[in-house]
Amino acid sequence: MIAPLFVLVCCAPPVQDGRLTPLPAERASALPDKLEGEMKNLDPKLEGWDTEAFNSAAGAQISALGKLLHDPAHVDTAALAPLLASDFSCGPLRPEELTQVFASGVLRVLRGTPGSRSLVGAEGFARALRELGGAYEAGADVHLKSKIVSVDDHGAGRLACNALIMMWGDSGPGVTQQTSDWTIEWDWSESGKPPRMLSVCCTRYEESITSGAILSDCSEAVLGANAAWKQHLLRGTDDWCRRIDLAAGMNQYAHNGLAIGDVDGDGLEDLYLCQGGGLPNKLFLHQPDGTARDQSAEWGVDWLDETMAALILDLDNDGTNELVLSTASGVLVMRRASGKPDFELARELPFPGGYSLAAADVDGDTRLDLYVCRYATANLPNGLPTPYHDANNGPSNALFRNKGELEFEDVTAKLGLDHNNRRFSFAAEWADYDDDGDLDLYVANDFGRNNLYRNENGRFRDVAGEAGVEDISAGMGVSFGDYDGDAKLDIYVSNMFSSAGQRIAYQRAFQPALDAAVRGQFQRHARGNSLFRNRGDGSFEDVTLESHVGMGRWAWGSQFVELDGDGRPDLFIPNGFITNEDNEDL
């Protein structure tokens, strides 16, 4: 994601004879004043955004509450008092009756509606919190994280917010997680003092209970014997950005993927890991004992180029897999060297900066073709997305037709895929969504509309608008799957969930000159992920809200995958963003 609202100011002293030299006194003395001025620009109150200043203050109060809930069975009533107004009241935070809505394997999900019982003052709140903590074993270490997603200013120091609350802790052999929506009213009438809660109302409650792990982290058991485990993989992106020059292609966003496939023909799936520029890519060969051995250098695939995506697949139908890499300089097609346990470069497609790859036999000739999504890199200086919410000034994507013998032809324009083709694309997926026997293409784009290219007798037409799946947002991933069991492929799109965007875009002070339709597009941009149900007539219905699948955090991808053995597809959503020292974010 490009973040045009963030500014990084670097003030580095000069280097002389290989040593850092101090700044002249007059420049050094000016720096604090300059930085102080820059920091003042970060104060929302100076720009008239009192609601954002309130968000920070109220968020700190909710975080303070979370620290009191590590042992919810013994909530300190006296410690609650500074968080509450004198006339505080609340309702129950955990329903007395919970209905099981899902059970499969080691996971159960319960839902319910809290009652209307009124609890008053710090003692009443402590009681509600102890009831909330009744979901955990005695002595469990409970954690709370939150996000404020809307703020309403009622005037005279009275404000209200809607907050997402997530709590989790041990419950025997597994973990219990509580997810709630709280409406909190606040008194912020005392100048210079933090806001105090007037009331808390739980409007939605869900409880998930595991009796064991659904997924277990086996990374160290599989990869830990390799030197790269400690030397490379345990270091975070921040560490590498301090050590490796930006010119090598290392960047803090770490848009680097991976591929899984059998490269050595032993029937076991191997792992290829892309890394940022300046670090060698890694090929880990799957061993019979379940571990993986680093053979990157031996197989000649330890490229130092910034590599965003990879595929392991058989492109020439000879029964052995090729390795395809999308790098800052181009798309590299590598094949097994004859009789040798390594790869050689067979073809380089002059198409730099691809962020993801999607392969399919588009024209039915039994050969896999390659679609390359591009976003923006130093080699593709397209500038910032314009306009922010509906940009169409990014680098183009391309479809390369496989002609055989690892020869490829760019057929993007020939097949109609050049339409709406400058959209800051992150990911694409092929599927026959309309059941007409040929493959269609969905492209997830950041900063605006997505594409659904329908295959019409070998040519493609972007029908996303008429099909209802443009999904104006921050598209970063897409997956097709039949979530409702009606034998029709549905679409799940991963986007950015931004609590700040949801708060700000609904305020009257936000872009007051915009018409309602454009304001709605900005508001949609921050909503989160989207689930579209296939109606079977070529169109889709947005069922995100009723399915409760919108909040996937800052979601970089999504995948329908069957995890619990019940025959129904589940959703796996990798997510997160650059947090540095902050670990309070939900």
PDB file of C-alpha atoms in Angstrom, residues 397-573:
ATOM      1  CA  ASN A 397      -0.715  -5.693 -16.144  1.00  0.00           C
ATOM      2  CA  ALA A 398      -0.065  -8.264 -18.865  1.00  0.00           C
ATOM      3  CA  LEU A 399      -1.166 -11.696 -20.068  1.00  0.00           C
ATOM      4  CA  PHE A 400       1.611 -13.760 -21.648  1.00  0.00           C
ATOM      5  CA  ARG A 401       0.382 -16.627 -23.856  1.00  0.00           C
ATOM      6  CA  ASN A 402       2.479 -19.770 -23.654  1.00  0.00           C
ATOM      7  CA  LYS A 403       3.489 -20.637 -27.235  1.00  0.00           C
ATOM      8  CA  GLY A 404       5.406 -23.767 -26.212  1.00  0.00           C
ATOM      9  CA  GLU A 405       9.126 -24.401 -25.678  1.00  0.00           C
ATOM     10  CA  LEU A 406       8.999 -21.709 -22.959  1.00  0.00           C
ATOM     11  CA  GLU A 407       8.273 -18.995 -25.528  1.00  0.00           C
ATOM     12  CA  PHE A 408       5.695 -16.365 -24.546  1.00  0.00           C
ATOM     13  CA  GLU A 409       3.693 -13.696 -26.357  1.00  0.00           C
ATOM     14  CA  ASP A 410       2.118 -10.601 -24.785  1.00  0.00           C
ATOM     15  CA  VAL A 411      -1.564 -10.872 -25.795  1.00  0.00           C
ATOM     16  CA  THR A 412      -2.957  -8.322 -23.328  1.00  0.00           C
ATOM     17  CA  ALA A 413      -4.366  -5.915 -25.900  1.00  0.00           C
ATOM     18  CA  LYS A 414      -5.196  -8.635 -28.420  1.00  0.00           C
ATOM     19  CA  LEU A 415      -7.551 -10.316 -25.933  1.00  0.00           C
ATOM     20  CA  GLY A 416      -9.124  -7.119 -24.522  1.00  0.00           C
ATOM     21  CA  LEU A 417      -7.324  -7.145 -21.168  1.00  0.00           C
ATOM     22  CA  ASP A 418      -5.894  -3.661 -21.730  1.00  0.00           C
ATOM     23  CA  HIS A 419      -9.195  -2.073 -20.661  1.00  0.00           C
ATOM     24  CA  ASN A 420      -9.145  -0.516 -17.143  1.00  0.00           C
ATOM     25  CA  ASN A 421      -5.610  -1.845 -16.907  1.00  0.00           C
ATOM     26  CA  ARG A 422      -3.745   0.774 -14.869  1.00  0.00           C
ATOM     27  CA  ARG A 423      -5.227   0.115 -11.468  1.00  0.00           C
ATOM     28  CA  PHE A 424      -2.361  -0.533  -8.969  1.00  0.00           C
ATOM     29  CA  SER A 425      -3.017  -4.281  -9.023  1.00  0.00           C
ATOM     30  CA  PHE A 426      -1.995  -6.546  -6.162  1.00  0.00           C
ATOM     31  CA  ALA A 427      -3.445  -9.949  -7.060  1.00  0.00           C
ATOM     32  CA  ALA A 428      -5.502 -11.904  -9.579  1.00  0.00           C
ATOM     33  CA  GLU A 429      -7.245 -15.271  -9.761  1.00  0.00           C
ATOM     34  CA  TRP A 430      -8.644 -17.332 -12.631  1.00  0.00           C
ATOM     35  CA  ALA A 431     -11.973 -19.172 -12.337  1.00  0.00           C
ATOM     36  CA  ASP A 432     -15.020 -20.072 -14.411  1.00  0.00           C
ATOM     37  CA  TYR A 433     -17.494 -18.076 -12.319  1.00  0.00           C
ATOM     38  CA  ASP A 434     -20.275 -18.186 -14.940  1.00  0.00           C
ATOM     39  CA  ASP A 435     -20.040 -21.940 -15.675  1.00  0.00           C
ATOM     40  CA  ASP A 436     -19.685 -21.500 -19.433  1.00  0.00           C
ATOM     41  CA  GLY A 437     -16.616 -23.697 -19.741  1.00  0.00           C
ATOM     42  CA  ASP A 438     -13.896 -21.058 -20.048  1.00  0.00           C
ATOM     43  CA  LEU A 439     -11.807 -19.197 -17.487  1.00  0.00           C
ATOM     44  CA  ASP A 440     -12.552 -15.661 -16.307  1.00  0.00           C
ATOM     45  CA  LEU A 441     -10.214 -13.337 -14.392  1.00  0.00           C
ATOM     46  CA  TYR A 442     -10.707 -11.244 -11.255  1.00  0.00           C
ATOM     47  CA  VAL A 443      -8.086  -8.582 -10.450  1.00  0.00           C
ATOM     48  CA  ALA A 444      -7.880  -6.984  -6.987  1.00  0.00           C
ATOM     49  CA  ASN A 445      -6.687  -3.376  -7.180  1.00  0.00           C
ATOM     50  CA  ASP A 446      -5.603  -0.940  -4.527  1.00  0.00           C
ATOM     51  CA  PHE A 447      -7.044   2.598  -4.430  1.00  0.00           C
ATOM     52  CA  GLY A 448     -10.260   1.948  -6.290  1.00  0.00           C
ATOM     53  CA  ARG A 449     -12.210  -0.389  -8.523  1.00  0.00           C
ATOM     54  CA  ASN A 450     -11.458  -4.045  -9.156  1.00  0.00           C
ATOM     55  CA  ASN A 451     -11.775  -5.851 -12.491  1.00  0.00           C
ATOM     56  CA  LEU A 452     -13.816  -8.911 -13.410  1.00  0.00           C
ATOM     57  CA  TYR A 453     -12.806  -9.861 -16.936  1.00  0.00           C
ATOM     58  CA  ARG A 454     -15.381 -12.210 -18.409  1.00  0.00           C
ATOM     59  CA  ASN A 455     -14.116 -14.571 -21.095  1.00  0.00           C
ATOM     60  CA  GLU A 456     -16.407 -14.139 -24.097  1.00  0.00           C
ATOM     61  CA  ASN A 457     -15.341 -16.552 -26.854  1.00  0.00           C
ATOM     62  CA  GLY A 458     -11.658 -16.001 -26.205  1.00  0.00           C
ATOM     63  CA  ARG A 459     -11.748 -12.225 -25.650  1.00  0.00           C
ATOM     64  CA  PHE A 460     -12.199 -10.543 -22.304  1.00  0.00           C
ATOM     65  CA  ARG A 461     -14.534  -7.774 -21.184  1.00  0.00           C
ATOM     66  CA  ASP A 462     -14.441  -6.018 -17.814  1.00  0.00           C
ATOM     67  CA  VAL A 463     -17.918  -6.636 -16.352  1.00  0.00           C
ATOM     68  CA  ALA A 464     -17.120  -5.801 -12.724  1.00  0.00           C
ATOM     69  CA  GLY A 465     -19.525  -2.864 -12.657  1.00  0.00           C
ATOM     70  CA  GLU A 466     -22.515  -4.657 -14.127  1.00  0.00           C
ATOM     71  CA  ALA A 467     -21.787  -7.782 -12.059  1.00  0.00           C
ATOM     72  CA  GLY A 468     -21.668  -5.739  -8.820  1.00  0.00           C
ATOM     73  CA  VAL A 469     -18.115  -6.609  -7.799  1.00  0.00           C
ATOM     74  CA  GLU A 470     -16.091  -3.448  -8.476  1.00  0.00           C
ATOM     75  CA  ASP A 471     -15.673  -3.189  -4.700  1.00  0.00           C
ATOM     76  CA  ILE A 472     -14.167   0.313  -4.569  1.00  0.00           C
ATOM     77  CA  SER A 473     -11.657  -0.150  -1.795  1.00  0.00           C
ATOM     78  CA  ALA A 474      -8.037  -1.155  -1.193  1.00  0.00           C
ATOM     79  CA  GLY A 475      -8.000  -4.547  -2.911  1.00  0.00           C
ATOM     80  CA  MET A 476      -5.023  -6.738  -2.049  1.00  0.00           C
ATOM     81  CA  GLY A 477      -6.172 -10.320  -2.538  1.00  0.00           C
ATOM     82  CA  VAL A 478      -8.955 -12.423  -4.056  1.00  0.00           C
ATOM     83  CA  SER A 479     -10.210 -15.982  -3.768  1.00  0.00           C
ATOM     84  CA  PHE A 480     -13.005 -17.910  -5.484  1.00  0.00           C
ATOM     85  CA  GLY A 481     -14.932 -20.525  -3.518  1.00  0.00           C
ATOM     86  CA  ASP A 482     -18.418 -21.925  -2.978  1.00  0.00           C
ATOM     87  CA  TYR A 483     -19.032 -20.762   0.591  1.00  0.00           C
ATOM     88  CA  ASP A 484     -22.779 -21.498   0.659  1.00  0.00           C
ATOM     89  CA  GLY A 485     -22.780 -24.905  -1.051  1.00  0.00           C
ATOM     90  CA  ASP A 486     -24.952 -23.954  -4.043  1.00  0.00           C
ATOM     91  CA  ALA A 487     -22.367 -25.137  -6.614  1.00  0.00           C
ATOM     92  CA  LYS A 488     -21.678 -21.568  -7.781  1.00  0.00           C
ATOM     93  CA  LEU A 489     -18.351 -19.833  -7.245  1.00  0.00           C
ATOM     94  CA  ASP A 490     -18.474 -16.857  -4.892  1.00  0.00           C
ATOM     95  CA  ILE A 491     -15.778 -14.170  -4.514  1.00  0.00           C
ATOM     96  CA  TYR A 492     -13.969 -13.018  -1.391  1.00  0.00           C
ATOM     97  CA  VAL A 493     -11.797  -9.906  -1.692  1.00  0.00           C
ATOM     98  CA  SER A 494      -9.311  -8.838   0.957  1.00  0.00           C
ATOM     99  CA  ASN A 495      -9.017  -5.100   1.545  1.00  0.00           C
ATOM    100  CA  MET A 496      -7.706  -2.651   4.091  1.00  0.00           C
ATOM    101  CA  PHE A 497      -9.794  -2.401   7.273  1.00  0.00           C
ATOM    102  CA  SER A 498      -9.092   1.078   8.633  1.00  0.00           C
ATOM    103  CA  SER A 499     -10.721   2.222  11.844  1.00  0.00           C
ATOM    104  CA  ALA A 500      -9.245   5.707  11.280  1.00  0.00           C
ATOM    105  CA  GLY A 501     -10.732   5.825   7.787  1.00  0.00           C
ATOM    106  CA  GLN A 502     -14.142   4.794   9.090  1.00  0.00           C
ATOM    107  CA  ARG A 503     -14.075   7.424  11.823  1.00  0.00           C
ATOM    108  CA  ILE A 504     -12.859  10.259   9.619  1.00  0.00           C
ATOM    109  CA  ALA A 505     -14.794   9.620   6.397  1.00  0.00           C
ATOM    110  CA  TYR A 506     -18.129   9.896   8.227  1.00  0.00           C
ATOM    111  CA  GLN A 507     -17.319  13.221   9.909  1.00  0.00           C
ATOM    112  CA  ARG A 508     -18.922  16.391   8.555  1.00  0.00           C
ATOM    113  CA  ALA A 509     -15.504  18.037   8.355  1.00  0.00           C
ATOM    114  CA  PHE A 510     -14.212  15.405   5.925  1.00  0.00           C
ATOM    115  CA  GLN A 511     -14.124  16.690   2.333  1.00  0.00           C
ATOM    116  CA  PRO A 512     -17.296  18.792   2.753  1.00  0.00           C
ATOM    117  CA  ALA A 513     -17.326  19.764  -0.946  1.00  0.00           C
ATOM    118  CA  LEU A 514     -17.679  16.167  -2.161  1.00  0.00           C
ATOM    119  CA  ASP A 515     -21.039  14.933  -3.386  1.00  0.00           C
ATOM    120  CA  ALA A 516     -22.691  12.085  -1.524  1.00  0.00           C
ATOM    121  CA  ALA A 517     -21.682   9.402  -4.043  1.00  0.00           C
ATOM    122  CA  VAL A 518     -17.959  10.189  -3.839  1.00  0.00           C
ATOM    123  CA  ARG A 519     -18.108  10.492  -0.053  1.00  0.00           C
ATOM    124  CA  GLY A 520     -19.667   7.043  -0.029  1.00  0.00           C
ATOM    125  CA  GLN A 521     -16.746   5.702  -2.064  1.00  0.00           C
ATOM    126  CA  PHE A 522     -14.261   7.059   0.482  1.00  0.00           C
ATOM    127  CA  GLN A 523     -16.312   5.496   3.286  1.00  0.00           C
ATOM    128  CA  ARG A 524     -16.393   2.159   1.467  1.00  0.00           C
ATOM    129  CA  HIS A 525     -12.634   2.343   0.943  1.00  0.00           C
ATOM    130  CA  ALA A 526     -12.001   1.772   4.652  1.00  0.00           C
ATOM    131  CA  ARG A 527     -14.749  -0.796   5.398  1.00  0.00           C
ATOM    132  CA  GLY A 528     -12.666  -3.929   5.063  1.00  0.00           C
ATOM    133  CA  ASN A 529     -13.009  -7.223   3.182  1.00  0.00           C
ATOM    134  CA  SER A 530     -15.919  -8.178   0.919  1.00  0.00           C
ATOM    135  CA  LEU A 531     -17.845 -11.392   0.280  1.00  0.00           C
ATOM    136  CA  PHE A 532     -19.885 -11.549  -2.930  1.00  0.00           C
ATOM    137  CA  ARG A 533     -22.467 -14.334  -3.370  1.00  0.00           C
ATOM    138  CA  ASN A 534     -22.869 -15.616  -6.917  1.00  0.00           C
ATOM    139  CA  ARG A 535     -26.529 -15.284  -7.927  1.00  0.00           C
ATOM    140  CA  GLY A 536     -26.042 -17.571 -10.917  1.00  0.00           C
ATOM    141  CA  ASP A 537     -27.203 -14.993 -13.477  1.00  0.00           C
ATOM    142  CA  GLY A 538     -23.826 -13.306 -14.003  1.00  0.00           C
ATOM    143  CA  SER A 539     -24.256 -10.949 -11.063  1.00  0.00           C
ATOM    144  CA  PHE A 540     -23.251 -11.034  -7.394  1.00  0.00           C
ATOM    145  CA  GLU A 541     -24.787  -9.912  -4.097  1.00  0.00           C
ATOM    146  CA  ASP A 542     -22.657  -8.224  -1.429  1.00  0.00           C
ATOM    147  CA  VAL A 543     -23.274 -10.335   1.701  1.00  0.00           C
ATOM    148  CA  THR A 544     -20.323  -9.038   3.723  1.00  0.00           C
ATOM    149  CA  LEU A 545     -22.169  -7.474   6.639  1.00  0.00           C
ATOM    150  CA  GLU A 546     -24.595 -10.302   7.338  1.00  0.00           C
ATOM    151  CA  SER A 547     -21.761 -12.843   7.025  1.00  0.00           C
ATOM    152  CA  HIS A 548     -19.524 -10.965   9.508  1.00  0.00           C
ATOM    153  CA  VAL A 549     -16.434 -11.364   7.308  1.00  0.00           C
ATOM    154  CA  GLY A 550     -15.578  -7.705   6.706  1.00  0.00           C
ATOM    155  CA  MET A 551     -13.146  -7.154   9.550  1.00  0.00           C
ATOM    156  CA  GLY A 552     -10.007  -8.967   8.383  1.00  0.00           C
ATOM    157  CA  ARG A 553      -7.709  -6.252   9.725  1.00  0.00           C
ATOM    158  CA  TRP A 554      -5.180  -4.872   7.194  1.00  0.00           C
ATOM    159  CA  ALA A 555      -5.652  -7.888   4.948  1.00  0.00           C
ATOM    160  CA  TRP A 556      -2.978  -8.613   2.347  1.00  0.00           C
ATOM    161  CA  GLY A 557      -4.565 -11.725   0.920  1.00  0.00           C
ATOM    162  CA  SER A 558      -7.340 -14.243   1.315  1.00  0.00           C
ATOM    163  CA  GLN A 559      -7.867 -17.884   0.534  1.00  0.00           C
ATOM    164  CA  PHE A 560     -10.824 -20.232   0.682  1.00  0.00           C
ATOM    165  CA  VAL A 561      -9.362 -23.403   2.168  1.00  0.00           C
ATOM    166  CA  GLU A 562     -10.850 -26.381   4.022  1.00  0.00           C
ATOM    167  CA  LEU A 563      -9.198 -26.380   7.453  1.00  0.00           C
ATOM    168  CA  ASP A 564     -11.354 -28.436   9.807  1.00  0.00           C
ATOM    169  CA  GLY A 565     -12.419 -31.442   7.722  1.00  0.00           C
ATOM    170  CA  ASP A 566     -16.135 -30.665   7.587  1.00  0.00           C
ATOM    171  CA  GLY A 567     -16.238 -30.329   3.802  1.00  0.00           C
ATOM    172  CA  ARG A 568     -16.962 -26.600   3.830  1.00  0.00           C
ATOM    173  CA  PRO A 569     -14.451 -23.923   2.716  1.00  0.00           C
ATOM    174  CA  ASP A 570     -13.041 -21.717   5.454  1.00  0.00           C
ATOM    175  CA  LEU A 571     -11.292 -18.357   5.013  1.00  0.00           C
ATOM    176  CA  PHE A 572      -7.613 -17.808   5.766  1.00  0.00           C
ATOM    177  CA  ILE A 573      -6.586 -14.132   5.784  1.00  0.00           C
TER     178      ILE A 573
END
